[in-house]
mmCIF file of C-alpha atoms in Angstrom:
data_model
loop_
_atom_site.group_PDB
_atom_site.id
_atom_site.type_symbol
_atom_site.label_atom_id
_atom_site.label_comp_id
_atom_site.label_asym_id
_atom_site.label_seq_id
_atom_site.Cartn_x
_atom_site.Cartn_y
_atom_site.Cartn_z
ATOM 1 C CA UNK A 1 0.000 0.000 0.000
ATOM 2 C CA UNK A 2 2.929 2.498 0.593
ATOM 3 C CA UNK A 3 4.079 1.451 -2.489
ATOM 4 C CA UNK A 4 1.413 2.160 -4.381
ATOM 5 C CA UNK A 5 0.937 6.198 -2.475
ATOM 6 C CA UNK A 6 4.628 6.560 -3.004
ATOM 7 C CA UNK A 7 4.091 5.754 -7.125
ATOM 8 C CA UNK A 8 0.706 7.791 -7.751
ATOM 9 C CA UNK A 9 1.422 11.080 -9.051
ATOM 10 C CA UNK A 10 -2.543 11.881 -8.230
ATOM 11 C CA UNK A 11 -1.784 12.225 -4.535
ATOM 12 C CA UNK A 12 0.906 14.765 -5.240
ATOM 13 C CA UNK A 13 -1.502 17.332 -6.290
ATOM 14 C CA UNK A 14 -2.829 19.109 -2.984
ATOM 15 C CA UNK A 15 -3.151 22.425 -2.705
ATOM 16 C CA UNK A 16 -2.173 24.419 0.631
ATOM 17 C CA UNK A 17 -5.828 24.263 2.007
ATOM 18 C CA UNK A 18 -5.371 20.028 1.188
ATOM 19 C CA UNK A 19 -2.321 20.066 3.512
ATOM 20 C CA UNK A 20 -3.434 21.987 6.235
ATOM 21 C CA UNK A 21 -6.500 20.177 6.478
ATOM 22 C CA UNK A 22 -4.365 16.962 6.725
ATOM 23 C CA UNK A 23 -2.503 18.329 9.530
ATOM 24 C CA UNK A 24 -5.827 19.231 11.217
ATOM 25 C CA UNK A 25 -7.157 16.313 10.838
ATOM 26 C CA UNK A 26 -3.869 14.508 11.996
ATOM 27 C CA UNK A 27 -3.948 16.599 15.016
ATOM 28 C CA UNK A 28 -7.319 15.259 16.150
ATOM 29 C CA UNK A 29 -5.704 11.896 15.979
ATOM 30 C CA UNK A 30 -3.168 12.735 18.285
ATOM 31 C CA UNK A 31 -0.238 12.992 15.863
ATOM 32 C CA UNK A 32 2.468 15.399 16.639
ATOM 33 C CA UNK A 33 4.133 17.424 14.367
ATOM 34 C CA UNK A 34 7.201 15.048 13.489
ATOM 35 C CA UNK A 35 5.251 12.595 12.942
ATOM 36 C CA UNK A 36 2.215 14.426 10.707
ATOM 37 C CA UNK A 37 5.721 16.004 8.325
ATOM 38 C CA UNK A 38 6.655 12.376 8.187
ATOM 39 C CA UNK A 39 3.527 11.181 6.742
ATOM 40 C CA UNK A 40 3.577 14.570 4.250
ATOM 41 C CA UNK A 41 6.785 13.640 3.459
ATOM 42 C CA UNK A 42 6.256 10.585 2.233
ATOM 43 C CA UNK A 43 3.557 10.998 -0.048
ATOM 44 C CA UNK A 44 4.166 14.546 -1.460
ATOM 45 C CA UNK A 45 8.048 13.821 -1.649
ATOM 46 C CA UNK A 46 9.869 17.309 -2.458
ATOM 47 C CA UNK A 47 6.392 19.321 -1.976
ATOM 48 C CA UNK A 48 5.676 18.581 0.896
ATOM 49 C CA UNK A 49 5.819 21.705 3.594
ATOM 50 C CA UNK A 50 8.891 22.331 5.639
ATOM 51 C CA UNK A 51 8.360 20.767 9.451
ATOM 52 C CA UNK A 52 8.415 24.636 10.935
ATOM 53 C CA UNK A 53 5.078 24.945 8.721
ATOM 54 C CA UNK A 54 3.854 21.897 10.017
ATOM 55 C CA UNK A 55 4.694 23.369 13.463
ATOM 56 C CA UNK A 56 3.226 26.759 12.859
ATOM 57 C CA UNK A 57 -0.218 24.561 11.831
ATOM 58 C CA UNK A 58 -0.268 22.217 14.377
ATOM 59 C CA UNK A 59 0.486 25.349 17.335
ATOM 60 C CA UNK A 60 -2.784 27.088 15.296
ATOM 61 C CA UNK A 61 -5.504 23.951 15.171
ATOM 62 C CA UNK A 62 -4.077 22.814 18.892
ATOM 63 C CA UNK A 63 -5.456 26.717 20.310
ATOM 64 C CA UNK A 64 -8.128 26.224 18.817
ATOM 65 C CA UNK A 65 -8.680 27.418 14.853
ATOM 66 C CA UNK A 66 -10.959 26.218 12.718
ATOM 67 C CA UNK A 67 -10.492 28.194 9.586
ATOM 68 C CA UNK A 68 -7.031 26.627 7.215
ATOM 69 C CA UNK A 69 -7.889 29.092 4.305
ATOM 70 C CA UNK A 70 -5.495 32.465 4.794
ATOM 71 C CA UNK A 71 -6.512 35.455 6.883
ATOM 72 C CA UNK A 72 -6.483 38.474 4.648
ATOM 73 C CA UNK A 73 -3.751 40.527 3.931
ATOM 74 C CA UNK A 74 -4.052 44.432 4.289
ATOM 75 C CA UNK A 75 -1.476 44.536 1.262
ATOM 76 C CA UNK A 76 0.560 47.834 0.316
ATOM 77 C CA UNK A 77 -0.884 51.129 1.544
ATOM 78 C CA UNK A 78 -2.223 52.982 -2.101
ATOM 79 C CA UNK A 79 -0.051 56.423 -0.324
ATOM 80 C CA UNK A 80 1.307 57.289 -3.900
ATOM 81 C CA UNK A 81 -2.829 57.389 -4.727
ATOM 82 C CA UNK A 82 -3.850 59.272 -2.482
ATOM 83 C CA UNK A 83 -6.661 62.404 -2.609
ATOM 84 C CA UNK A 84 -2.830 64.587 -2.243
ATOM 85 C CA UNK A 85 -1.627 62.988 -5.564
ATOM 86 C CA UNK A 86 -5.119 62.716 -7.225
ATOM 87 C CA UNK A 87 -5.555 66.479 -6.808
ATOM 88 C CA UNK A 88 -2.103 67.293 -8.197
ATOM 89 C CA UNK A 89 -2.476 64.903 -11.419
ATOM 90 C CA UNK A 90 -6.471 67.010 -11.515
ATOM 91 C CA UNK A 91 -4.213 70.258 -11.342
ATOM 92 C CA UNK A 92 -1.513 68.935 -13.755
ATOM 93 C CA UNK A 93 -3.807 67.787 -16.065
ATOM 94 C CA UNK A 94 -6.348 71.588 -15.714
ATOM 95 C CA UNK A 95 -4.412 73.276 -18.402
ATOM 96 C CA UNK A 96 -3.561 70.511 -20.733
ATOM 97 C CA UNK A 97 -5.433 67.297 -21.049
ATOM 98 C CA UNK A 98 -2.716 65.897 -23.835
ATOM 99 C CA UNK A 99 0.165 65.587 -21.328
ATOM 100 C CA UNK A 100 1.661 62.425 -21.264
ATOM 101 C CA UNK A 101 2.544 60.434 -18.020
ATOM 102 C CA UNK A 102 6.027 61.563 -18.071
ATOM 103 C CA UNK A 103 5.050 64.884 -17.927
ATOM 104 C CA UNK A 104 2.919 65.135 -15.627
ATOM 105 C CA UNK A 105 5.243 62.896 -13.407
ATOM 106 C CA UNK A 106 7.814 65.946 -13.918
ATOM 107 C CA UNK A 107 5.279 68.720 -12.727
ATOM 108 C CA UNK A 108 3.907 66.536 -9.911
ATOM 109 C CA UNK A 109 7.273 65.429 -8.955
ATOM 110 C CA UNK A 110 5.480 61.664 -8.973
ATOM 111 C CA UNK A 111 6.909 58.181 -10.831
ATOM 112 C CA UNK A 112 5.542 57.399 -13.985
ATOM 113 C CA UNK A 113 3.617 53.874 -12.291
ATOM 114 C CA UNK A 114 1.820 56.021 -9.384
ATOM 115 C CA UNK A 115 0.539 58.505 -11.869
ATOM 116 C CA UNK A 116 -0.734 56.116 -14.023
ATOM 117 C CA UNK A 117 -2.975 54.584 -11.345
ATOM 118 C CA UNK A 118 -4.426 57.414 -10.751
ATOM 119 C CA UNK A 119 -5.242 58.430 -14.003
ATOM 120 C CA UNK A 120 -6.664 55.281 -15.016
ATOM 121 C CA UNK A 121 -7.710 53.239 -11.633
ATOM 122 C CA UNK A 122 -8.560 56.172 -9.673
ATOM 123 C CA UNK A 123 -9.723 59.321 -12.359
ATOM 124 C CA UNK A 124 -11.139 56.217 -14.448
ATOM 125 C CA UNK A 125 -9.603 57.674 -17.754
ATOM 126 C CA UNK A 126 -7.636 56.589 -20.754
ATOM 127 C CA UNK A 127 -6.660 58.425 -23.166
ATOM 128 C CA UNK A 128 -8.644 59.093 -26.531
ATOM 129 C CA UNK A 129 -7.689 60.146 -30.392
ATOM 130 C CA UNK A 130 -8.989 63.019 -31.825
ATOM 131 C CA UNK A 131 -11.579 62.374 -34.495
ATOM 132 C CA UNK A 132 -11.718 64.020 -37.999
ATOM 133 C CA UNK A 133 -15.375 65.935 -38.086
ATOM 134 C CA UNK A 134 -16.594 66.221 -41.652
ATOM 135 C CA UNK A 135 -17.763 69.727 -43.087
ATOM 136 C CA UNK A 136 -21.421 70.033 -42.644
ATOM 137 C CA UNK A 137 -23.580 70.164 -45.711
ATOM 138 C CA UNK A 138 -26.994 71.593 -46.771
ATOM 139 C CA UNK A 139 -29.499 69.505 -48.142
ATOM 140 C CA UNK A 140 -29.152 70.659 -51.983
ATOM 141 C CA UNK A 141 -25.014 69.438 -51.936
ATOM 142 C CA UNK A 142 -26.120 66.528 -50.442
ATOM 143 C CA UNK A 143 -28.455 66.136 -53.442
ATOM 144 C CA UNK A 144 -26.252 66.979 -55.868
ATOM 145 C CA UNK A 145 -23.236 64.609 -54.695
ATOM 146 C CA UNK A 146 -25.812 62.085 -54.877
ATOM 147 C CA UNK A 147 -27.116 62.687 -58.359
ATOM 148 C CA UNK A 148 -23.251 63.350 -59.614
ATOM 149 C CA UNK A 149 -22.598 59.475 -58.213
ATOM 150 C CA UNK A 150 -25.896 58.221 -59.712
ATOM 151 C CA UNK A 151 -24.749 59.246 -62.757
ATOM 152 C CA UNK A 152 -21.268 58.258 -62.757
ATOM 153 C CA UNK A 153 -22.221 54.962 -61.717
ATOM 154 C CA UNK A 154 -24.358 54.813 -64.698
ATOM 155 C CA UNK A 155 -21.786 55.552 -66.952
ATOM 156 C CA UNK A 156 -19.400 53.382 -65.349
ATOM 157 C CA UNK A 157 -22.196 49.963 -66.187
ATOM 158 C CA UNK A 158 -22.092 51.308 -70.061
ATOM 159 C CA UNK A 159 -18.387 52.381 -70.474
ATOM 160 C CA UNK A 160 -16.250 50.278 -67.742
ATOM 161 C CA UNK A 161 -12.452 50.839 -67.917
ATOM 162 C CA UNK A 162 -12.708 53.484 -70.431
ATOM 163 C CA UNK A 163 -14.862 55.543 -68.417
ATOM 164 C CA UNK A 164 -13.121 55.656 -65.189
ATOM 165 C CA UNK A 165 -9.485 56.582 -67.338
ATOM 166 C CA UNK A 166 -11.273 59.639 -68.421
ATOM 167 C CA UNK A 167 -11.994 61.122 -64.666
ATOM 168 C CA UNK A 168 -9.552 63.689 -63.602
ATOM 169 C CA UNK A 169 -9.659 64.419 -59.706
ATOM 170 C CA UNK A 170 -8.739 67.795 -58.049
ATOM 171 C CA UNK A 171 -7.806 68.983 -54.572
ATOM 172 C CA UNK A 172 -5.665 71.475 -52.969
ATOM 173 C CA UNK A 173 -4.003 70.866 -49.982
ATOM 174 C CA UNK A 174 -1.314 72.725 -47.339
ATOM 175 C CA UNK A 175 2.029 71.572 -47.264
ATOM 176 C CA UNK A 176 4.178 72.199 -43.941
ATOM 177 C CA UNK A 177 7.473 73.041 -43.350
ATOM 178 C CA UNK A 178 7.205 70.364 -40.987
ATOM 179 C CA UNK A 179 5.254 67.558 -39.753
ATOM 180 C CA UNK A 180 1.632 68.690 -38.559
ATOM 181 C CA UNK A 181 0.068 67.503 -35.335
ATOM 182 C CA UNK A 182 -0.362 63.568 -35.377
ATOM 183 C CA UNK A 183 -3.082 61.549 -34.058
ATOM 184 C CA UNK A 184 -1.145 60.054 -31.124
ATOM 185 C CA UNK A 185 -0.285 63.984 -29.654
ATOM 186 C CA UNK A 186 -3.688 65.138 -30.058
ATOM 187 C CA UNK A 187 -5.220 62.347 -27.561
ATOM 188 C CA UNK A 188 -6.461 63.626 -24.311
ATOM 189 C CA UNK A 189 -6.992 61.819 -21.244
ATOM 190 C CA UNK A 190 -10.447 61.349 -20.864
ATOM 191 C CA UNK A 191 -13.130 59.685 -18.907
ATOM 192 C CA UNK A 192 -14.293 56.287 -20.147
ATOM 193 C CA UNK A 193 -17.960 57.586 -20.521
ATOM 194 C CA UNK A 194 -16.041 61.289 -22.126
ATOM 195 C CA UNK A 195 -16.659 61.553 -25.980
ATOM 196 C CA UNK A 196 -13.339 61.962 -27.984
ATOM 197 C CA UNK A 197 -11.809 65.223 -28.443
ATOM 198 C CA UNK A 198 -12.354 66.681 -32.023
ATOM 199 C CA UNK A 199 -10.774 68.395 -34.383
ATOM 200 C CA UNK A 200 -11.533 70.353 -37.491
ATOM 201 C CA UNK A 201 -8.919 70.968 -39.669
ATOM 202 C CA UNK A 202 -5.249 71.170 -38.707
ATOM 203 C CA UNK A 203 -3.299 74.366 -36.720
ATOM 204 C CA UNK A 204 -3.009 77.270 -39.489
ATOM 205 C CA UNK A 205 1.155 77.178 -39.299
ATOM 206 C CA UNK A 206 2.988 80.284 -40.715
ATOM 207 C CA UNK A 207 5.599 78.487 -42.608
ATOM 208 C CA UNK A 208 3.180 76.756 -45.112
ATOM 209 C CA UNK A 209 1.871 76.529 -49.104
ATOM 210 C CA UNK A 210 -1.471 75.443 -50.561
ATOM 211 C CA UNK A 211 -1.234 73.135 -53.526
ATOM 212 C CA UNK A 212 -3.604 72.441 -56.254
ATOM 213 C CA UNK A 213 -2.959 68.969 -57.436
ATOM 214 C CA UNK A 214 -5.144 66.879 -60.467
ATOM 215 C CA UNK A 215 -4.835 63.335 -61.008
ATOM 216 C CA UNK A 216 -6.318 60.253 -63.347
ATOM 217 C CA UNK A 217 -5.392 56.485 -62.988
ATOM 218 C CA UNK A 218 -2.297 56.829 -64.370
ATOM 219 C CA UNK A 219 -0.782 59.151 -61.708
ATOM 220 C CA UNK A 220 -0.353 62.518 -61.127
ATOM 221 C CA UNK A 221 -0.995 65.497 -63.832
ATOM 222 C CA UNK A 222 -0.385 68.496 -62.125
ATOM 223 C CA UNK A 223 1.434 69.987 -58.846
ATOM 224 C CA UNK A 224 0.716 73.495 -58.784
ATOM 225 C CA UNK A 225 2.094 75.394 -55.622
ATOM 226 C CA UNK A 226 -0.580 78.171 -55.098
ATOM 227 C CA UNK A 227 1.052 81.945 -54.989
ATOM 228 C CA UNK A 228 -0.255 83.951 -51.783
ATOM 229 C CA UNK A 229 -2.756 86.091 -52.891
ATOM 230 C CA UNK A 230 -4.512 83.516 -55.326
ATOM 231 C CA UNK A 231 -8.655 83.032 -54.590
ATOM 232 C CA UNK A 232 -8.960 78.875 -54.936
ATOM 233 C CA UNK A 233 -12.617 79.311 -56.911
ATOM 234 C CA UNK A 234 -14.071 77.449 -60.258
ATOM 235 C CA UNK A 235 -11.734 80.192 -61.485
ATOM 236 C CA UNK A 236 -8.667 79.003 -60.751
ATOM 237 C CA UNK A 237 -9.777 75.541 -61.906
ATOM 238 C CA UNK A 238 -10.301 75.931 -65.159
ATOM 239 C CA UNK A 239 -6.899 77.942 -65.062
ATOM 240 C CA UNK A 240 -5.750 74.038 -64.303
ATOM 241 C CA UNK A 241 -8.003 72.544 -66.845
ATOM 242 C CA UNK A 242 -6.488 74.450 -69.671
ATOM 243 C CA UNK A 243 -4.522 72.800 -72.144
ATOM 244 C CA UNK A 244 -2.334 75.559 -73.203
ATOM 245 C CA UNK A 245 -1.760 76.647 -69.220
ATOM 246 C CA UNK A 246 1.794 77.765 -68.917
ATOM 247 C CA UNK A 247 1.006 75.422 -65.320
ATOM 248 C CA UNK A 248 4.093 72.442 -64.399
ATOM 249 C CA UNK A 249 2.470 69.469 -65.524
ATOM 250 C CA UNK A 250 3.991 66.425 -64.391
ATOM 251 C CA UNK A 251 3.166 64.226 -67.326
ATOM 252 C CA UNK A 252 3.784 65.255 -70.784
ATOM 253 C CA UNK A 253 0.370 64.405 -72.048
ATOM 254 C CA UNK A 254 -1.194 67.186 -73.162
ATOM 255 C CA UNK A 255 -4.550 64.964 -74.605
ATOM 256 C CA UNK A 256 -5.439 63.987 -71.062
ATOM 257 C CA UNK A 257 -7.353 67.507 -70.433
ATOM 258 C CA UNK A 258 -9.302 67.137 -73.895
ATOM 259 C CA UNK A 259 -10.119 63.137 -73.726
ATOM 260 C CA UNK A 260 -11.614 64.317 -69.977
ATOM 261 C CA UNK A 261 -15.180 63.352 -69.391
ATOM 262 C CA UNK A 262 -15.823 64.806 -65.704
ATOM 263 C CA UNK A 263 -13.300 66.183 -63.267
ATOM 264 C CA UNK A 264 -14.673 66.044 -59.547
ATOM 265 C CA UNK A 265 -12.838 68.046 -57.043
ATOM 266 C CA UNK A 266 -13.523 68.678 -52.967
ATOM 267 C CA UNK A 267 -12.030 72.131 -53.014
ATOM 268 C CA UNK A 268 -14.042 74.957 -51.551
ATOM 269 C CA UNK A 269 -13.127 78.847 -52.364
ATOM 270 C CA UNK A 270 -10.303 80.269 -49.664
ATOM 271 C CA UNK A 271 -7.875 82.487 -50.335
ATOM 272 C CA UNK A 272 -4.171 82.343 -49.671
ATOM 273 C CA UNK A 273 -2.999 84.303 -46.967
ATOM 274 C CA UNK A 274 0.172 86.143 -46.978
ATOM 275 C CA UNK A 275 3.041 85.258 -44.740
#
């Protein structure tokens, strides 16, 4: 039989509350401690508890305890979270919502850890991108764009390929003289039932130029870096659209303007300030 408990590896799996119910229930026999490690030892070999444990258990059932689960722990006192540290990470955070941890660990004099704790365990917030809000539009450009894709969809089911090689695309867009704002700086911490911060066009730099630029399938037509001054209207447009425009194409194909079937374009009129 002690063969057979030494050999089974299913009497090797007991958990702490398994052992110190063992040694309770030893204890009622009349076992002493030697002899109740003795008996551990030999069927839970290496995992079996050290004799002071054994000790410690049988001292606790002999006075008179009942309960073998553990008593609970107080843990770490949350000091670093405290209402002092809350209210400096509130006053930190008053001015600026964007500030990262490290940041506000400098102004707070803080670590990074405790002042993330409080912003998300405590404050409940996490931090949330900016969202791009569309221009609003009035109920006749909302009909139009839909009658303009109505009918280009029609066209597209009668003419296919050679259809959609004969749509030129306009824009205009600012260029930087460096990077603008990206999505990870503009996020703000906010509170998990906050809506995202939003944003509706980018910080009007100084150091910057508008450019008009057309395009088909086959790539780019025409780059054309916008002097100050210059009102971006339907104007200006057909400027682009002209074949004998003294403009920089980009491709040497001057038949692309005259094979055109529709040019679509997002631009809206705005004028070019001066710097």
């Amino acid at each position: 039989m002690a063969g057979i408990i030494e050999s089974s590896p299913a009497h090797q799996n007991f958990s702490r509350y398994d052992i110190r119910v063992i040694i309770k229930f030893s204890v009622i026999l009349g076992k002493d401690a030697s002899c109740i490690h003795k008996d551990l030892v030999t069927v839970l070999r290496e995992n079996a508890p050290s004799i002071q444990t054994v000790r410690k258990w049988v001292k606790a059932v002999s006075e008179g305890r009942d309960d073998m689960e553990d008593e609970p722990r107080p843990g770490r006192p949350e000091t670093a979270c405290g209402d002092a540290n809350i209210s400096k990470v509130l006053v930190s955070l008053s001015d600026d919502r964007r500030k990262t941890c490290e940041e506000v660990s400098t102004e707070t004099s803080m670590s990074r850890a405790p002042v993330f704790r409080v912003l998300t365990n405590k404050l409940n917030n996490n931090k949330k991108f900016s969202k791009w809000v569309p221009h609003l539009l009035i109920d006749g450009q909302k009909e139009s764009r839909v009658n303009f894709s109505r009918n280009f969809l029609r066209r597209f089911q009668t003419e296919q390929n050679d259809f959609l090689g004969r749509i030129i695309t306009g824009d205009e867009t600012w260029v930087y003289s460096w990077d603008p704002e990206t999505k990870r700086q503009s996020a703000e911490w906010r509170g998990f039932d906050e809506p995202r911060p939003e944003k509706v066009r980018r910080k009007q730099w100084s150091l910057k130029v508008m450019h008009m630029i057309f395009f088909d399938m086959n790539g780019v037509i025409l780059r054309w870096p916008v002097p100050i001054g210059t009102t971006i209207n339907a104007h200006t447009t057909r400027r682009c659209c002209m074949t004998n425009s003294d403009l920089p194409f980009e491709r040497n194909d001057p038949g692309c303007w005259s094979q055109a079937s529709c040019f679509t374009t997002t631009m809206r009129q705005s004028i070019r300030p001066g710097q």
